Tab-separated table of C-alpha atoms and ligand atoms in Angstrom:
chain	number	residue	atom	x	y	z
A	1	MET	CA	-14.092	-21.520	1.906
A	2	ASN	CA	-12.333	-21.386	-1.064
A	3	ILE	CA	-10.405	-18.310	-1.521
A	4	LEU	CA	-8.605	-16.674	-4.609
A	5	ILE	CA	-5.874	-13.969	-3.915
A	6	LEU	CA	-5.102	-11.852	-7.138
A	7	GLY	CA	-1.610	-10.434	-7.116
A	8	SER	CA	2.109	-11.451	-6.935
A	9	GLY	CA	4.164	-9.441	-4.446
A	10	GLY	CA	5.092	-9.443	-0.744
A	11	ARG	CA	1.425	-7.729	-0.001
A	12	GLU	CA	-0.113	-10.775	-1.558
A	13	HIS	CA	2.157	-13.166	0.269
A	14	SER	CA	1.360	-11.529	3.747
A	15	LEU	CA	-2.454	-11.710	2.877
A	16	ALA	CA	-2.172	-15.549	1.844
A	17	TRP	CA	-0.197	-16.162	5.048
A	18	ALA	CA	-2.883	-14.390	7.206
A	19	VAL	CA	-5.793	-16.011	5.632
A	20	LYS	CA	-4.191	-19.278	5.424
A	21	GLN	CA	-4.046	-19.292	9.332
A	22	ASN	CA	-8.032	-18.747	9.460
A	23	PRO	CA	-9.637	-22.291	10.045
A	24	LYS	CA	-12.471	-20.933	7.798
A	25	CYS	CA	-9.881	-21.235	4.773
A	26	ASP	CA	-10.087	-24.449	3.052
A	27	ARG	CA	-8.298	-24.270	-0.516
A	28	LEU	CA	-6.195	-21.061	-0.985
A	29	ILE	CA	-5.210	-20.194	-4.436
A	30	ALA	CA	-3.108	-17.013	-5.731
A	31	ALA	CA	-2.896	-15.793	-9.049
A	32	PRO	CA	-0.193	-15.441	-10.384
A	33	GLY	CA	1.403	-15.738	-6.933
A	34	ASN	CA	5.237	-16.050	-6.341
A	35	ALA	CA	7.778	-18.538	-5.156
A	36	GLY	CA	6.939	-17.634	-1.624
A	37	ILE	CA	3.233	-18.066	-1.865
A	38	ALA	CA	3.741	-21.461	-3.821
A	39	ASP	CA	4.806	-22.646	-0.074
A	40	ILE	CA	1.461	-21.876	1.213
A	41	ALA	CA	-1.165	-21.901	-1.791
A	42	GLU	CA	-1.741	-23.037	-5.086
A	43	CYS	CA	-0.596	-20.695	-7.685
A	44	ALA	CA	-2.579	-20.233	-10.859
A	45	ALA	CA	-1.521	-18.430	-14.157
A	46	LEU	CA	-4.391	-16.036	-14.761
A	47	ASP	CA	-4.982	-12.459	-16.530
A	48	ILE	CA	-5.836	-10.873	-13.281
A	49	LEU	CA	-6.911	-7.521	-15.220
A	50	ASP	CA	-9.296	-9.402	-17.248
A	51	GLY	CA	-12.785	-9.418	-15.115
A	52	ASP	CA	-14.277	-12.200	-17.292
A	53	ALA	CA	-11.221	-14.467	-16.873
A	54	VAL	CA	-11.258	-14.139	-13.316
A	55	VAL	CA	-14.962	-15.010	-12.936
A	56	THR	CA	-14.476	-17.846	-15.104
A	57	PHE	CA	-11.843	-19.032	-13.050
A	58	ALA	CA	-13.748	-18.608	-9.962
A	59	ALA	CA	-16.370	-20.516	-11.097
A	60	GLU	CA	-14.525	-23.343	-12.299
A	61	ASN	CA	-12.298	-23.504	-8.874
A	62	ALA	CA	-15.589	-23.159	-6.812
A	63	VAL	CA	-14.236	-19.822	-5.252
A	64	ASP	CA	-16.182	-18.312	-2.493
A	65	PHE	CA	-14.182	-15.160	-1.762
A	66	VAL	CA	-11.926	-13.050	-4.102
A	67	ILE	CA	-9.124	-10.741	-2.516
A	68	VAL	CA	-7.797	-8.155	-4.897
A	69	GLY	CA	-4.298	-7.109	-3.934
A	70	PRO	CA	-2.856	-4.220	-6.212
A	71	GLU	CA	-4.976	-1.465	-7.747
A	72	ALA	CA	-4.469	-2.143	-11.456
A	73	PRO	CA	-7.292	-5.043	-11.440
A	74	LEU	CA	-9.506	-2.647	-9.307
A	75	ALA	CA	-9.163	0.406	-11.649
A	76	ALA	CA	-10.015	-2.228	-14.654
A	77	GLY	CA	-13.223	-3.293	-12.972
A	78	VAL	CA	-12.310	-6.929	-11.658
A	79	ALA	CA	-14.275	-6.188	-8.503
A	80	ASP	CA	-17.371	-5.164	-10.507
A	81	ALA	CA	-17.096	-8.191	-12.815
A	82	CYS	CA	-17.073	-10.271	-9.740
A	83	ARG	CA	-19.986	-8.666	-7.743
A	84	ALA	CA	-21.972	-9.032	-11.153
A	85	ALA	CA	-21.484	-12.705	-11.141
A	86	GLY	CA	-22.275	-12.967	-7.410
A	87	LEU	CA	-19.043	-13.488	-6.170
A	88	SER	CA	-18.043	-12.223	-2.823
A	89	VAL	CA	-14.988	-9.746	-3.276
A	90	PHE	CA	-12.935	-7.520	-1.172
A	91	GLY	CA	-11.871	-4.545	-3.188
A	92	PRO	CA	-13.830	-1.486	-4.587
A	93	SER	CA	-15.573	-0.840	-7.834
A	94	ALA	CA	-13.845	0.516	-10.815
A	95	ALA	CA	-15.654	3.904	-10.067
A	96	ALA	CA	-14.661	3.845	-6.548
A	97	ALA	CA	-10.932	2.985	-7.329
A	98	LYS	CA	-10.923	6.721	-9.022
A	99	LEU	CA	-9.884	7.625	-5.439
A	100	GLU	CA	-6.623	6.289	-6.388
A	101	ALA	CA	-6.724	6.393	-10.440
A	102	SER	CA	-7.283	10.103	-10.517
A	103	LYS	CA	-5.845	12.685	-8.162
A	104	SER	CA	-8.283	15.424	-9.300
A	105	PHE	CA	-11.366	13.097	-8.589
A	106	THR	CA	-10.155	12.665	-4.917
A	107	LYS	CA	-9.441	16.509	-4.601
A	108	ALA	CA	-12.784	17.234	-5.731
A	109	ILE	CA	-14.288	14.980	-3.260
A	110	CYS	CA	-12.286	16.482	-0.263
A	111	ASP	CA	-13.735	19.785	-1.524
A	112	ALA	CA	-17.160	18.609	-1.365
A	113	ALA	CA	-16.630	17.054	2.154
A	114	ASN	CA	-14.641	19.775	3.355
A	115	ALA	CA	-11.759	17.502	4.362
A	116	PRO	CA	-8.319	19.137	5.076
A	117	THR	CA	-5.617	18.426	2.283
A	118	ALA	CA	-3.171	20.526	0.396
A	119	ALA	CA	-4.576	23.341	-1.725
A	120	TYR	CA	-4.474	22.729	-5.356
A	121	ALA	CA	-5.234	23.565	-9.077
A	122	ARG	CA	-5.525	21.127	-11.954
A	123	PHE	CA	-4.394	22.059	-15.715
A	124	THR	CA	-4.422	20.168	-19.071
A	125	GLU	CA	-2.156	22.657	-20.636
A	126	ALA	CA	1.414	23.493	-20.015
A	127	ALA	CA	1.291	27.325	-20.124
A	128	PRO	CA	-1.544	28.051	-17.466
A	129	ALA	CA	0.201	25.479	-15.362
A	130	LYS	CA	3.583	27.138	-15.618
A	131	ASP	CA	1.993	30.568	-14.983
A	132	TYR	CA	0.655	29.047	-11.650
A	133	ILE	CA	3.942	27.820	-10.590
A	134	LYS	CA	5.433	31.149	-10.942
A	135	ALA	CA	2.750	32.680	-9.082
A	136	GLN	CA	2.954	30.193	-6.198
A	137	GLY	CA	6.628	29.660	-6.000
A	138	ALA	CA	8.678	26.801	-4.609
A	139	PRO	CA	8.526	24.378	-2.860
A	140	ILE	CA	5.552	22.961	-4.610
A	141	VAL	CA	4.233	19.647	-5.684
A	142	VAL	CA	3.334	18.515	-9.385
A	143	LYS	CA	1.241	15.468	-9.682
A	144	ALA	CA	0.312	13.442	-12.908
A	145	ASP	CA	-3.640	12.854	-12.557
A	146	GLY	CA	-3.636	9.170	-13.231
A	147	LEU	CA	-1.897	6.117	-12.304
A	148	ALA	CA	1.785	6.035	-12.894
A	149	ALA	CA	3.267	3.235	-10.836
A	150	GLY	CA	4.015	5.684	-8.037
A	151	LYS	CA	6.439	7.770	-10.216
A	152	GLY	CA	3.785	10.500	-11.044
A	153	VAL	CA	4.490	12.758	-8.132
A	154	ILE	CA	7.324	15.448	-8.132
A	155	VAL	CA	7.981	17.208	-4.973
A	156	ALA	CA	9.717	20.179	-6.430
A	157	MET	CA	12.067	22.341	-4.063
A	158	THR	CA	12.719	24.647	-6.727
A	159	GLU	CA	10.662	26.623	-9.276
A	160	ALA	CA	12.867	25.300	-12.155
A	161	GLU	CA	12.172	21.645	-11.068
A	162	ALA	CA	8.443	22.306	-11.028
A	163	LEU	CA	8.585	23.612	-14.627
A	164	ASP	CA	10.602	20.686	-15.682
A	165	ALA	CA	8.037	18.548	-14.425
A	166	ILE	CA	5.233	20.171	-16.302
A	167	ASP	CA	7.366	19.764	-19.456
A	168	ASP	CA	7.792	15.932	-18.664
A	169	MET	CA	4.242	15.361	-18.133
A	170	PHE	CA	2.662	16.999	-20.822
A	171	GLY	CA	5.838	15.595	-23.092
A	172	GLY	CA	3.867	12.306	-22.346
A	173	GLU	CA	6.695	10.760	-19.899
A	174	PHE	CA	3.714	9.308	-17.973
A	175	GLY	CA	1.367	8.535	-20.978
A	176	ALA	CA	-2.156	9.176	-20.572
A	177	ALA	CA	-1.998	9.444	-16.546
A	178	GLY	CA	-0.165	12.910	-17.318
A	179	ALA	CA	-2.638	14.290	-19.700
A	180	GLU	CA	-4.059	16.142	-16.625
A	181	VAL	CA	-1.826	17.628	-14.028
A	182	VAL	CA	-2.687	18.482	-10.369
A	183	ILE	CA	-0.496	21.209	-8.690
A	184	GLU	CA	-0.498	21.246	-4.994
A	185	GLU	CA	0.786	23.371	-2.175
A	186	PHE	CA	3.694	21.848	-0.403
A	187	MET	CA	2.663	20.341	2.920
A	188	GLU	CA	5.197	20.418	5.996
A	189	GLY	CA	4.901	17.727	8.505
A	190	GLU	CA	5.653	13.822	9.138
A	191	GLU	CA	3.994	11.457	7.173
A	192	GLY	CA	2.108	8.433	8.120
A	193	SER	CA	-0.544	6.008	6.748
A	194	LEU	CA	-3.819	4.639	8.370
A	195	PHE	CA	-5.685	1.740	6.733
A	196	VAL	CA	-9.587	1.616	7.229
A	197	LEU	CA	-11.838	-0.904	6.058
A	198	VAL	CA	-14.889	0.730	4.357
A	199	ASP	CA	-18.260	-0.761	3.539
A	200	GLY	CA	-20.425	2.051	2.302
A	201	ASP	CA	-20.451	4.657	5.427
A	202	ASP	CA	-19.516	1.980	8.079
A	203	VAL	CA	-15.655	2.483	8.830
A	204	LEU	CA	-13.279	0.485	10.799
A	205	PRO	CA	-9.655	1.570	11.328
A	206	VAL	CA	-7.289	-1.754	11.046
A	207	GLY	CA	-3.774	-0.014	11.928
A	208	THR	CA	-1.184	2.427	11.145
A	209	ALA	CA	2.238	2.308	9.649
A	210	GLN	CA	4.945	4.361	8.455
A	211	ASP	CA	7.308	3.357	5.489
A	212	HIS	CA	10.784	4.423	4.221
A	213	LYS	CA	10.374	5.615	0.620
A	214	ARG	CA	14.072	6.503	-0.118
A	215	VAL	CA	16.724	3.651	-1.127
A	216	GLY	CA	19.455	4.568	1.354
A	217	ASP	CA	20.051	4.843	5.102
A	218	GLY	CA	18.904	8.137	6.668
A	219	ASP	CA	16.374	8.648	3.984
A	220	THR	CA	18.746	9.574	1.159
A	221	GLY	CA	18.876	8.600	-2.502
A	222	PRO	CA	16.098	8.098	-5.030
A	223	ASN	CA	12.439	7.324	-4.206
A	224	THR	CA	11.432	3.531	-4.260
A	225	GLY	CA	8.178	1.797	-3.996
A	226	GLY	CA	9.437	1.487	-0.199
A	227	MET	CA	12.102	0.068	1.582
A	228	GLY	CA	10.716	-1.256	4.786
A	229	ALA	CA	7.666	-0.406	7.194
A	230	TYR	CA	6.495	-0.466	10.639
A	231	SER	CA	3.351	-0.636	12.611
A	232	PRO	CA	1.919	1.224	14.397
A	233	ALA	CA	3.215	4.867	13.585
A	234	PRO	CA	3.695	6.732	16.804
A	235	VAL	CA	2.790	9.974	14.632
A	236	LEU	CA	-0.614	8.389	14.204
A	237	SER	CA	-1.694	8.683	17.962
A	238	ASP	CA	-5.391	7.831	18.979
A	239	ALA	CA	-6.097	11.682	18.841
A	240	VAL	CA	-4.613	12.109	15.533
A	241	VAL	CA	-6.432	9.172	14.058
A	242	GLN	CA	-9.957	10.049	15.544
A	243	LYS	CA	-9.462	13.469	13.690
A	244	ALA	CA	-8.449	11.773	10.554
A	245	MET	CA	-11.682	9.757	10.886
A	246	ASP	CA	-13.820	12.342	11.863
A	247	GLU	CA	-12.596	15.214	9.301
A	248	ILE	CA	-11.459	13.259	6.379
A	249	VAL	CA	-12.339	9.640	6.119
A	250	ARG	CA	-16.141	9.606	7.221
A	251	PRO	CA	-16.974	12.772	5.558
A	252	THR	CA	-15.268	11.532	2.037
A	253	MET	CA	-16.766	8.111	2.351
A	254	ARG	CA	-20.232	9.740	3.046
A	255	GLU	CA	-19.761	11.863	-0.071
A	256	MET	CA	-18.985	8.680	-2.212
A	257	VAL	CA	-22.141	7.229	-1.007
A	258	ARG	CA	-23.963	10.475	-1.968
A	259	LEU	CA	-22.492	10.181	-5.560
A	260	GLY	CA	-23.783	6.611	-5.888
A	261	MET	CA	-20.401	4.955	-5.527
A	262	PRO	CA	-20.134	3.624	-2.248
A	263	TYR	CA	-16.776	2.452	-1.326
A	264	SER	CA	-15.918	-0.981	-0.458
A	265	GLY	CA	-12.620	-2.577	0.555
A	266	VAL	CA	-9.623	-1.149	2.202
A	267	LEU	CA	-8.876	2.330	2.129
A	268	TYR	CA	-5.154	3.680	2.453
A	269	VAL	CA	-5.084	7.051	3.654
A	270	GLY	CA	-1.764	8.922	3.342
A	271	LEU	CA	-1.548	11.639	6.029
A	272	MET	CA	0.700	14.478	6.559
A	273	ILE	CA	0.737	15.539	10.197
A	274	LYS	CA	1.712	18.877	11.495
A	275	ASP	CA	1.013	20.010	15.079
A	276	GLY	CA	-1.359	17.190	15.760
A	277	GLN	CA	-3.566	18.133	12.820
A	278	PRO	CA	-3.839	15.482	9.853
A	279	ARG	CA	-4.265	16.211	6.220
A	280	LEU	CA	-4.707	14.257	3.434
A	281	VAL	CA	-2.039	13.554	1.093
A	282	GLU	CA	-3.789	10.925	-0.949
A	283	TYR	CA	-6.068	7.839	-0.859
A	284	ASN	CA	-4.861	4.347	-2.464
A	285	VAL	CA	-7.706	1.607	-2.642
A	286	ARG	CA	-5.676	-1.193	-1.730
A	287	PHE	CA	-3.186	-2.080	1.140
A	288	GLY	CA	0.087	-0.684	0.935
A	289	ASP	CA	3.180	-2.643	-0.244
A	290	PRO	CA	5.228	-3.237	2.357
A	291	GLU	CA	2.767	-1.510	4.857
A	292	CYS	CA	0.326	-4.782	4.348
A	293	GLN	CA	3.155	-7.010	5.573
A	294	VAL	CA	3.431	-5.219	8.819
A	295	LEU	CA	-0.453	-5.146	9.105
A	296	MET	CA	-0.631	-8.715	8.623
A	297	MET	CA	1.826	-9.706	10.943
A	298	ARG	CA	-0.151	-8.049	13.680
A	299	LEU	CA	-3.677	-9.108	12.786
A	300	GLY	CA	-3.009	-12.525	11.835
A	301	ALA	CA	-5.819	-14.859	10.910
A	302	GLN	CA	-8.448	-12.417	12.168
A	303	ALA	CA	-7.457	-10.256	8.760
A	304	LEU	CA	-9.750	-13.037	6.959
A	305	ASP	CA	-12.841	-12.337	9.266
A	306	LEU	CA	-12.502	-8.511	8.843
A	307	MET	CA	-12.078	-8.682	4.982
A	308	LEU	CA	-15.245	-11.050	4.845
A	309	ALA	CA	-17.217	-8.808	7.242
A	310	CYS	CA	-16.240	-5.825	4.788
A	311	ALA	CA	-17.147	-7.590	1.655
A	312	GLU	CA	-20.458	-9.089	2.977
A	313	GLY	CA	-21.634	-5.669	4.465
A	314	ARG	CA	-21.286	-6.574	8.130
A	315	LEU	CA	-18.477	-4.150	9.057
A	316	GLY	CA	-20.711	-2.352	11.550
A	317	ASN	CA	-20.513	-5.215	13.781
A	318	ALA	CA	-16.998	-6.072	13.358
A	319	GLN	CA	-14.106	-5.483	15.826
A	320	VAL	CA	-10.554	-5.814	15.669
A	321	ALA	CA	-8.679	-7.725	18.443
A	322	TRP	CA	-5.656	-5.492	19.032
A	323	ALA	CA	-2.317	-7.151	20.830
A	324	ASP	CA	-0.170	-4.516	22.334
A	325	ASP	CA	2.598	-5.495	19.656
A	326	HIS	CA	4.700	-3.761	16.988
A	327	ALA	CA	5.722	-5.154	13.635
A	328	ILE	CA	8.584	-4.207	10.959
A	329	THR	CA	9.410	-5.407	7.519
A	330	VAL	CA	12.753	-4.702	6.215
A	331	VAL	CA	13.000	-4.885	2.111
A	332	MET	CA	15.862	-6.715	0.534
A	333	ALA	CA	16.277	-5.482	-3.148
A	334	ALA	CA	18.537	-6.506	-5.744
A	335	ASP	CA	21.790	-4.440	-6.032
A	336	GLY	CA	21.067	-1.228	-8.442
A	337	TYR	CA	17.307	-0.990	-7.427
A	338	PRO	CA	15.412	1.337	-8.185
A	339	GLY	CA	17.520	1.739	-11.324
A	340	ALA	CA	18.768	-1.380	-13.309
A	341	TYR	CA	19.279	-4.586	-11.533
A	342	LYS	CA	20.283	-8.235	-12.339
A	343	LYS	CA	17.783	-10.839	-12.368
A	344	GLY	CA	18.455	-14.600	-11.682
A	345	THR	CA	20.925	-14.240	-8.563
A	346	GLU	CA	20.563	-16.928	-6.215
A	347	ILE	CA	19.171	-16.508	-2.465
A	348	GLY	CA	20.561	-18.886	0.222
A	349	GLY	CA	19.585	-19.555	3.666
A	350	LEU	CA	15.792	-19.134	3.469
A	351	SER	CA	15.126	-22.736	4.288
A	352	ASP	CA	17.048	-22.378	7.628
A	353	LEU	CA	14.699	-19.428	9.045
A	354	ALA	CA	12.295	-20.354	11.477
A	355	GLU	CA	8.937	-19.001	10.286
A	356	ASP	CA	6.361	-18.451	12.799
A	357	SER	CA	3.927	-15.779	14.046
A	358	PHE	CA	7.144	-13.613	15.174
A	359	ASN	CA	9.320	-14.162	12.023
A	360	MET	CA	8.337	-14.223	8.476
A	361	VAL	CA	9.883	-13.774	5.198
A	362	PHE	CA	7.409	-12.703	2.617
A	363	HIS	CA	8.496	-13.036	-0.924
A	364	ALA	CA	7.919	-9.896	-3.376
A	365	GLY	CA	10.136	-10.981	-6.465
A	366	THR	CA	11.330	-14.437	-6.418
A	367	ALA	CA	11.059	-17.303	-8.285
A	368	GLN	CA	11.709	-20.930	-7.943
A	369	ASP	CA	14.389	-22.711	-10.121
A	370	GLY	CA	14.622	-26.556	-9.486
A	371	ALA	CA	15.837	-26.443	-6.007
A	372	ARG	CA	17.227	-22.736	-5.812
A	373	ILE	CA	15.154	-19.651	-5.038
A	374	THR	CA	16.159	-16.710	-7.625
A	375	ALA	CA	15.676	-13.031	-7.354
A	376	VAL	CA	13.484	-11.692	-10.355
A	377	GLY	CA	12.397	-8.290	-9.188
A	378	GLY	CA	13.799	-5.291	-7.691
A	379	ARG	CA	12.166	-5.478	-4.302
A	380	VAL	CA	12.577	-9.173	-3.541
A	381	LEU	CA	12.193	-10.229	-0.181
A	382	ASN	CA	10.241	-8.443	2.839
A	383	VAL	CA	12.026	-9.798	6.039
A	384	THR	CA	9.076	-9.162	8.737
A	385	ALA	CA	9.039	-9.558	12.373
A	386	ARG	CA	6.857	-8.979	15.364
A	387	GLY	CA	7.776	-7.877	19.060
A	388	ALA	CA	6.361	-6.425	22.349
A	389	SER	CA	8.440	-3.461	21.323
A	390	LEU	CA	9.752	-1.894	18.099
A	391	SER	CA	13.255	-2.643	18.970
A	392	GLU	CA	12.639	-6.072	19.466
A	393	ALA	CA	10.777	-6.568	16.171
A	394	ARG	CA	13.610	-4.871	14.498
A	395	ASP	CA	16.407	-6.760	16.121
A	396	ARG	CA	14.518	-10.003	15.041
A	397	ALA	CA	14.111	-8.882	11.524
A	398	TYR	CA	17.958	-7.920	11.072
A	399	ALA	CA	18.821	-11.182	12.920
A	400	MET	CA	16.877	-13.103	10.139
A	401	ILE	CA	18.772	-10.851	7.289
A	402	ASP	CA	22.130	-11.682	8.793
A	403	ARG	CA	21.503	-15.354	8.201
A	404	ILE	CA	19.983	-14.928	4.358
A	405	ASP	CA	23.097	-15.518	1.793
A	406	TRP	CA	22.568	-13.309	-1.033
A	407	PRO	CA	25.545	-11.296	-2.187
A	408	GLU	CA	23.905	-9.280	-5.070
A	409	GLY	CA	21.174	-8.066	-2.442
A	410	PHE	CA	21.061	-5.073	-0.080
A	411	CYS	CA	18.798	-3.358	2.511
A	412	ARG	CA	18.609	-0.410	4.616
A	413	ARG	CA	19.998	-1.052	7.975
A	414	ASP	CA	17.949	1.917	9.588
A	415	ILE	CA	14.379	0.824	9.317
A	416	GLY	CA	12.363	2.013	12.127
A	417	TRP	CA	14.903	4.951	13.067
A	418	ARG	CA	12.161	7.645	13.428
A	419	ALA	CA	10.196	5.640	15.872
A	420	LEU	CA	13.165	3.936	17.945
B	501	AMP	P1	1.538	10.378	-3.478
B	501	AMP	O1	1.864	9.574	-4.737
B	501	AMP	O2	0.308	11.462	-3.724
B	501	AMP	O3	1.485	9.704	-2.121
B	501	AMP	O4	2.839	11.344	-3.283
B	501	AMP	C1	4.122	10.471	-3.037
B	501	AMP	C2	4.794	11.086	-1.762
B	501	AMP	O5	5.104	12.686	-2.340
B	501	AMP	C3	3.969	11.364	-0.739
B	501	AMP	O6	4.214	10.234	0.150
B	501	AMP	C4	4.465	12.473	-0.062
B	501	AMP	O7	5.883	12.098	0.628
B	501	AMP	C5	4.968	13.530	-1.284
B	501	AMP	N1	3.825	14.484	-1.496
B	501	AMP	C6	2.819	14.494	-1.923
B	501	AMP	N2	2.010	15.475	-2.289
B	501	AMP	C7	2.658	16.219	-1.177
B	501	AMP	C8	2.371	17.753	-0.828
B	501	AMP	N3	1.205	18.181	-1.042
B	501	AMP	N4	3.190	18.126	0.140
B	501	AMP	C9	4.335	17.372	0.397
B	501	AMP	N5	4.561	16.228	-0.072
B	501	AMP	C10	3.835	15.812	-0.651
B	502	LIG	N1	4.381	1.372	0.037
B	502	LIG	C1	3.506	2.705	-0.760
B	502	LIG	C2	2.386	2.012	-1.594
B	502	LIG	O1	2.227	0.792	-1.501
B	502	LIG	O2	1.943	2.808	-2.313
């Protein structure tokens, strides 16, 4: 079959890598793709936020299956446009994508489903929001309601920080995303992410992961999109996953069905775990980046069968074949990230690395410039490895990193420390 993957990051490179290994895949196209994806798939220029353009492109190229990587096309209704045109598509409708695009929507679903999550209140004006913060005290969490590229959450350790966040949000720092603000109880515990395929009220967990959000070793410095991840996440034991499925995922997905917006696609379940009890931090309506990279490394070719079963409503009969393995991905970023960074620096040594089912460098922000690979993003490479243990996977990943010649790049040296 002919498959189109929408997106251009390391997540999409890992999806392409897994899909390509499945003999069902004939032609693989990524739009817009990147320099790494171009090694294994055709890359096409296409406005992936434009549902009509995606449908037209799919018809012209005899595409049978569309996999949507990032959240923006989902929120823009690209999966709806594909379904309306009779295309098989992996990804939820715009209505269901509100689970990521609106924090207050998700909170209301949790209330209706009685799913454990942080206590909260929502505001559209600064004065009552500030009164609420003063009444609750710190620590407290202030969130812009809408999509803010991962920047709309302020975990305020002091009341002053929380009040400043209110001024920023209602002052327009996050644009329309901050027109409504959700203020939440600060939850203590350890975080982990659970990934679940969902098709209406059928659900299938496909793995757990933990990421590292801070830029520096020892979880220091500013927040980033994620500097590395590993799977499985020890904090998400079978018992905790079972509880999260029973108390959070199943009841909220049933509520979505009841509301006439059944979910279809992968659900990223961000959890806070304390004393064996999971509570929902957030839902995302797509694979995490870089969490997807470790999940794909572990699932391999079966990822395509699972995504197809999900899209075609056959999830009830689908199963994951688990290997007792571990995967890790270490992000190499451009010096300066998550602040300002230089573009166009050359990355050497990549072509000498063995790439196989244990070692893979996924590209996140690269371009091909003649024979050279150059860095064009903040997060640039996801050096990913698999092993019988996490330490084996980690040693493989750092051995690859040590052979990459990129003086203007850096990485954390302690990915996986919490689990090792
Ligand atoms: P979100 O975008 O909702 O995942 O928030 C980003 C990060 O903020 C999460 O991964 C948590 O580390 C943190 N966070 C969000 N909500 C809370 C909460 N209620 N209590 C503690 N930490 C939180
Ligand atoms: N790594 C976090 C995310 O994809 O949202």
